[in-house]
XYZ file of C-alpha atoms in Angstrom:
422
model
C 51.180 227.984 116.138
C 53.687 227.591 113.310
C 53.666 224.004 112.053
C 56.763 223.065 110.068
C 55.082 219.882 108.801
C 52.489 221.951 106.907
C 55.229 224.074 105.371
C 57.127 221.017 104.161
C 53.912 219.483 102.836
C 53.049 222.628 100.864
C 56.607 222.904 99.580
C 56.579 219.327 98.239
C 53.049 219.806 96.842
C 54.061 222.933 94.939
C 57.263 221.352 93.630
C 55.376 218.320 92.320
C 52.916 220.584 90.508
C 55.748 222.735 89.181
C 57.641 219.721 87.819
C 54.534 218.415 86.080
C 53.792 221.813 84.530
C 57.397 222.288 83.418
C 57.525 218.881 81.703
C 54.200 219.573 79.991
C 55.043 223.110 78.835
C 58.355 221.951 77.372
C 56.423 219.774 74.949
C 54.335 222.787 73.949
C 57.379 225.101 73.744
C 55.652 227.512 76.159
C 57.542 229.289 78.997
C 57.013 227.220 82.137
C 56.467 230.372 84.179
C 53.308 231.267 82.245
C 52.096 227.673 82.505
C 52.562 227.858 86.280
C 50.510 231.064 86.472
C 47.646 229.374 84.603
C 47.789 226.263 86.805
C 47.895 228.395 89.948
C 44.875 230.312 88.658
C 43.002 227.042 88.086
C 43.905 225.801 91.575
C 42.443 228.952 93.081
C 39.286 228.822 90.915
C 38.563 225.216 91.934
C 39.445 225.803 95.577
C 42.389 223.386 95.624
C 44.511 225.555 97.881
C 47.210 224.445 100.325
C 48.046 226.475 103.397
C 50.813 228.530 101.778
C 49.831 231.797 100.110
C 51.762 234.603 98.458
C 52.631 237.047 101.227
C 54.967 240.071 101.348
C 57.464 238.467 103.774
C 57.612 235.310 101.652
C 58.398 237.272 98.477
C 60.562 240.008 99.979
C 62.651 237.946 102.404
C 62.668 234.403 100.987
C 62.414 234.578 97.196
C 63.580 238.068 96.245
C 67.142 237.999 97.681
C 67.871 234.734 95.863
C 66.394 235.892 92.553
C 68.141 239.266 92.674
C 71.521 237.776 93.559
C 71.266 235.079 90.894
C 70.354 237.672 88.276
C 73.255 239.921 89.261
C 75.678 236.994 89.565
C 74.952 235.554 86.119
C 74.472 238.677 84.008
C 77.475 239.521 81.867
C 78.928 242.824 83.027
C 80.626 243.209 79.655
C 77.241 243.245 77.942
C 75.888 245.611 80.599
C 78.679 248.040 79.741
C 78.021 247.661 76.017
C 74.317 248.441 76.465
C 74.495 250.768 79.470
C 72.920 253.699 77.641
C 69.729 251.823 76.778
C 69.547 250.184 80.230
C 70.175 253.495 82.012
C 67.506 255.303 80.005
C 64.953 252.565 80.673
C 65.684 252.020 84.380
C 66.614 255.623 85.261
C 65.140 258.732 83.623
C 62.722 256.651 81.564
C 61.241 254.954 84.607
C 60.901 258.269 86.432
C 59.090 259.818 83.452
C 56.870 256.738 83.245
C 56.175 257.043 86.969
C 55.153 260.699 86.606
C 52.944 259.937 83.610
C 51.112 257.078 85.341
C 50.614 259.095 88.541
C 49.449 262.209 86.673
C 46.822 260.347 84.637
C 45.591 258.467 87.718
C 45.299 261.759 89.589
C 43.525 263.638 86.785
C 41.165 260.903 85.565
C 40.554 258.830 88.700
C 40.747 261.540 91.336
C 43.415 259.807 93.422
C 45.415 262.209 95.553
C 48.968 262.821 94.356
C 50.672 260.726 97.055
C 48.435 257.691 96.473
C 48.747 258.033 92.696
C 52.548 258.067 92.928
C 52.446 255.108 95.331
C 50.445 253.037 92.822
C 52.748 254.158 90.006
C 55.778 252.959 91.992
C 54.093 249.597 92.631
C 53.424 249.141 88.920
C 56.925 250.184 87.829
C 59.121 247.078 88.399
C 59.157 244.715 85.425
C 59.472 240.933 85.677
C 61.402 239.481 82.707
C 61.641 235.821 83.790
C 58.889 234.559 81.479
C 60.235 236.760 78.683
C 63.822 235.547 78.992
C 62.839 231.879 79.120
C 60.943 232.404 75.864
C 63.952 234.261 74.424
C 66.161 231.251 75.124
C 63.714 228.907 73.383
C 63.600 231.082 70.252
C 67.308 232.047 70.298
C 66.530 235.742 70.490
C 69.410 238.189 70.106
C 71.560 238.210 73.240
C 71.988 241.982 73.205
C 68.226 242.452 73.258
C 67.960 239.993 76.166
C 70.641 241.919 78.067
C 68.760 245.207 77.682
C 65.522 243.732 79.033
C 67.224 241.844 81.871
C 69.397 244.818 82.820
C 66.395 247.139 82.888
C 64.485 244.828 85.212
C 67.461 244.279 87.496
C 67.961 247.976 88.168
C 64.408 249.285 88.050
C 63.447 246.784 90.764
C 65.803 248.619 93.100
C 64.679 252.093 92.047
C 60.992 251.154 92.230
C 61.460 249.586 95.674
C 63.031 252.767 97.021
C 60.330 254.933 95.413
C 57.656 252.712 96.957
C 59.087 253.278 100.441
C 59.309 257.007 99.736
C 55.705 257.470 98.592
C 54.348 255.150 101.275
C 56.086 257.358 103.871
C 54.497 260.458 102.299
C 51.041 258.826 102.402
C 51.460 257.797 106.054
C 52.742 261.256 107.047
C 49.719 262.862 105.427
C 47.382 260.295 106.964
C 48.640 260.907 110.505
C 48.135 264.635 110.181
C 51.747 265.731 110.520
C 52.589 269.330 109.870
C 54.664 268.010 107.009
C 51.570 266.699 105.241
C 52.091 269.217 102.455
C 55.243 270.203 100.611
C 57.499 269.303 103.527
C 56.453 265.656 103.320
C 57.584 265.561 99.677
C 60.975 267.052 100.585
C 61.265 264.488 103.378
C 60.354 261.753 100.891
C 63.006 262.937 98.423
C 65.609 262.857 101.186
C 64.474 259.382 102.205
C 64.807 258.144 98.625
C 68.329 259.560 98.277
C 69.368 258.027 101.602
C 67.864 254.610 100.891
C 69.077 254.288 97.309
C 72.514 255.843 97.845
C 73.093 254.003 101.102
C 72.004 250.709 99.557
C 74.456 251.119 96.671
C 77.326 251.977 99.037
C 76.539 249.072 101.368
C 76.320 246.623 98.478
C 79.588 247.910 97.031
C 81.448 247.570 100.332
C 80.108 244.064 100.982
C 80.730 242.903 97.407
C 84.316 244.158 97.403
C 85.031 242.862 100.914
C 83.752 239.358 100.184
C 85.667 239.336 96.876
C 88.860 239.859 98.877
C 87.813 237.192 101.374
C 87.334 234.435 98.810
C 90.812 235.055 97.386
C 92.216 233.198 100.381
C 89.783 230.270 100.121
C 89.709 227.437 97.609
C 86.760 225.257 98.557
C 83.584 225.114 96.419
C 81.304 224.261 99.353
C 82.598 227.066 101.556
C 82.543 229.658 98.794
C 79.041 228.646 97.717
C 77.929 229.062 101.326
C 79.543 232.504 101.402
C 77.470 233.594 98.384
C 74.291 232.488 100.206
C 75.321 234.574 103.202
C 75.964 237.547 100.917
C 72.583 237.271 99.187
C 70.509 237.067 102.361
C 72.869 238.773 104.794
C 73.277 241.935 102.726
C 69.526 242.071 102.143
C 68.722 241.730 105.857
C 71.446 244.184 106.885
C 70.215 246.820 104.445
C 66.623 246.303 105.576
C 67.663 246.680 109.226
C 69.486 249.929 108.401
C 66.450 251.165 106.404
C 68.435 251.229 103.170
C 67.435 249.804 99.786
C 67.876 246.072 100.309
C 67.188 245.399 96.618
C 69.917 247.730 95.374
C 72.334 246.411 97.995
C 71.959 242.809 96.823
C 72.154 243.792 93.150
C 75.378 245.774 93.602
C 76.961 243.120 95.833
C 75.995 240.387 93.356
C 77.359 242.321 90.382
C 80.721 242.936 92.067
C 81.059 239.396 93.389
C 79.852 237.874 90.110
C 82.243 239.849 87.924
C 85.252 240.843 90.047
C 85.099 238.322 92.895
C 84.634 235.233 90.749
C 87.541 236.180 88.479
C 90.106 237.070 91.154
C 89.137 234.721 93.973
C 87.431 231.616 92.604
C 88.832 228.606 90.801
C 87.064 227.054 87.829
C 85.523 224.189 89.912
C 84.227 226.740 92.411
C 82.663 228.886 89.697
C 80.938 225.834 88.232
C 79.643 224.781 91.672
C 78.330 228.265 92.492
C 76.726 228.612 89.055
C 74.975 225.252 89.410
C 73.709 226.031 92.899
C 72.265 229.435 92.029
C 70.712 228.320 88.748
C 68.953 225.492 90.622
C 67.821 227.755 93.458
C 66.548 230.411 91.038
C 64.708 227.753 89.030
C 62.901 226.462 92.144
C 62.200 229.975 93.431
C 60.756 231.125 90.097
C 58.594 228.009 89.848
C 57.136 228.572 93.314
C 56.709 232.320 92.825
C 54.795 232.058 89.554
C 52.591 229.275 90.901
C 51.764 231.423 93.956
C 51.155 234.439 91.717
C 48.585 232.432 89.760
C 46.871 231.400 92.998
C 46.843 235.010 94.211
C 45.246 236.285 90.983
C 41.901 234.560 91.564
C 39.456 236.861 89.717
C 36.385 235.428 91.482
C 37.687 236.412 94.917
C 38.354 239.938 93.671
C 34.904 240.370 92.136
C 33.219 238.996 95.261
C 35.265 241.266 97.521
C 32.958 243.803 99.244
C 35.553 246.520 98.552
C 35.268 245.891 94.817
C 32.860 248.323 93.184
C 32.164 249.568 89.682
C 34.426 252.639 90.012
C 37.205 250.496 91.491
C 37.066 248.059 88.564
C 37.018 250.993 86.157
C 40.185 252.392 87.753
C 41.793 248.935 87.508
C 41.005 248.704 83.795
C 42.251 252.239 83.271
C 45.485 251.336 85.078
C 46.176 248.671 82.436
C 45.819 251.207 79.643
C 47.929 253.792 81.465
C 50.756 251.316 82.090
C 50.760 250.300 78.418
C 50.713 253.941 77.295
C 53.573 254.858 79.621
C 55.592 251.874 78.422
C 54.947 252.801 74.797
C 56.072 256.398 75.274
C 59.127 255.210 77.205
C 60.192 252.873 74.394
C 59.448 255.464 71.691
C 61.676 257.916 73.539
C 64.418 255.296 73.870
C 64.189 254.458 70.165
C 64.426 258.138 69.195
C 67.311 258.715 71.606
C 69.186 255.693 70.211
C 69.416 257.486 66.889
C 71.535 260.207 68.448
C 75.283 260.423 68.154
C 75.984 259.002 71.613
C 74.514 255.594 70.769
C 76.916 253.326 68.852
C 74.029 251.921 66.773
C 70.308 252.754 66.716
C 67.873 250.219 68.145
C 65.986 248.392 65.382
C 62.237 249.076 65.310
C 61.557 245.363 65.855
C 63.589 245.474 69.073
C 61.653 248.509 70.290
C 58.390 246.655 69.784
C 59.685 243.646 71.741
C 60.925 245.866 74.597
C 57.483 247.531 74.725
C 55.453 244.297 74.811
C 57.802 242.479 77.208
C 57.290 244.956 80.072
C 55.419 242.473 82.285
C 54.696 242.920 85.988
C 54.864 240.103 88.514
C 55.563 239.001 92.064
C 57.364 242.131 93.272
C 54.418 244.375 92.381
C 52.046 241.998 94.179
C 54.282 241.845 97.254
C 54.561 245.633 97.437
C 50.824 246.228 97.197
C 50.024 243.479 99.729
C 52.497 245.075 102.170
C 50.559 248.372 102.246
C 49.118 248.941 105.752
C 45.355 248.468 106.091
C 44.987 252.050 107.317
C 46.009 253.519 103.940
C 42.986 255.033 102.160
C 42.067 253.540 98.779
C 44.033 250.387 99.587
C 41.443 248.273 97.770
C 41.869 250.455 94.672
C 45.637 249.935 94.741
C 45.246 246.198 95.325
C 42.754 245.526 92.547
C 44.545 247.811 90.067
C 47.813 245.966 90.669
C 46.119 242.582 90.295
C 44.564 243.704 87.001
C 47.878 244.925 85.574
C 49.779 241.790 86.650
C 47.012 239.548 85.286
C 46.964 241.325 81.923
C 50.712 241.622 81.432
C 51.513 238.034 82.422
C 48.703 236.259 80.594
C 47.785 238.481 77.641
C 51.220 239.903 76.848
C 53.036 236.747 77.950
C 51.161 234.326 75.725
C 51.052 236.675 72.719
C 54.773 237.476 72.857
C 55.777 234.192 71.232
C 53.746 234.928 68.102
C 55.141 238.448 68.000
C 58.738 237.247 68.204
C 58.264 234.687 65.440
C 56.772 237.283 63.106
C 59.274 240.084 63.644
C 62.300 240.117 61.321
C 65.775 240.204 62.821
C 64.770 239.099 66.334
C 64.727 235.274 66.523
C 67.820 234.522 64.469
C 70.649 234.078 66.929
C 73.068 236.749 67.991
C 72.768 239.313 65.231
C 74.024 242.832 65.468
C 71.597 245.768 65.491
C 72.717 246.688 61.996
C 71.652 243.300 60.621
C 68.497 243.266 62.724
C 67.478 246.689 61.449
């Protein structure tokens, strides 16, 4: 039976730990998110575990809507427009090419069937820039560079979520022996992706515009803050019920409400109240998510898992290398493309290196892989490979990024232009 007292106890326990870690990491000038991952890892290693665990519903329906809406609400649309080419290439064609590369290598070297290989590639595609951006703020990294990384993550979360649903449907169709287990299942998957992504964008646009008109007739910070909460969770739940991309719906609704709605329908006190509320909620959500991620990444439980074998661990290690290779090729392509005539200024080489090394994976990848039905073949391979990639990118890349930023010229010196940074 569900016991609310245990939930409240775990919530307070996690918040107390998070506050202690945050105060400690501030003295060390280390991103609190990475400190929380380490502390969560230590809690799991020593068996100090409360009842709450990282689960797909907790991430997808409690934390994700708030984090997506806050990211879309606060990001500067003006800077998105200024850097739309780089963001589009990273989160659109670049992510698709990265997806194909990861799936192809997994299929050729590890022997995974095409559908499973693409499913794992989709799981490993969404980037998590929270730890990166908190470090950027500490070191006063160029705001344009921060916008590119944040914008990429915001949009590729939605694309990766839709692709995940598409490839999972293909795997399940093949597993259940449908006549469409061959080429027809891939055509059905492509149609599903177009419907989910396109429908999610349309739904988010309609809701964002409609609520923007609604708040024009209201001038009350409490009421309008409550309306934004309803938008964040209501749009997400509505899209999920309609089998559309809930992630894209929230992102689009948040972007419209955060740029158009706040300017035409909200007074200055209301904007300040909404900003304060969402920054606080996102701070608490991120603290809890990264602590739970650290708990989930217990390496001893993975090694002792009966499903973990030598070949499975080898695939997991290979997945790390493949993800890094795909990210490298993606950034090299972006850097070369930025030197074309359509880019206002080429991306400095130092920026390209930062974009490459900041492609961390986090809670969304873990939630997606944990949500895979038990009947899916090679589920243990997908699970352990995802854990390995998240572990490596958060801890190895996360803790080495600070040294990289401090050594690169033209990165940690305020808001320089690309010309000066190059």
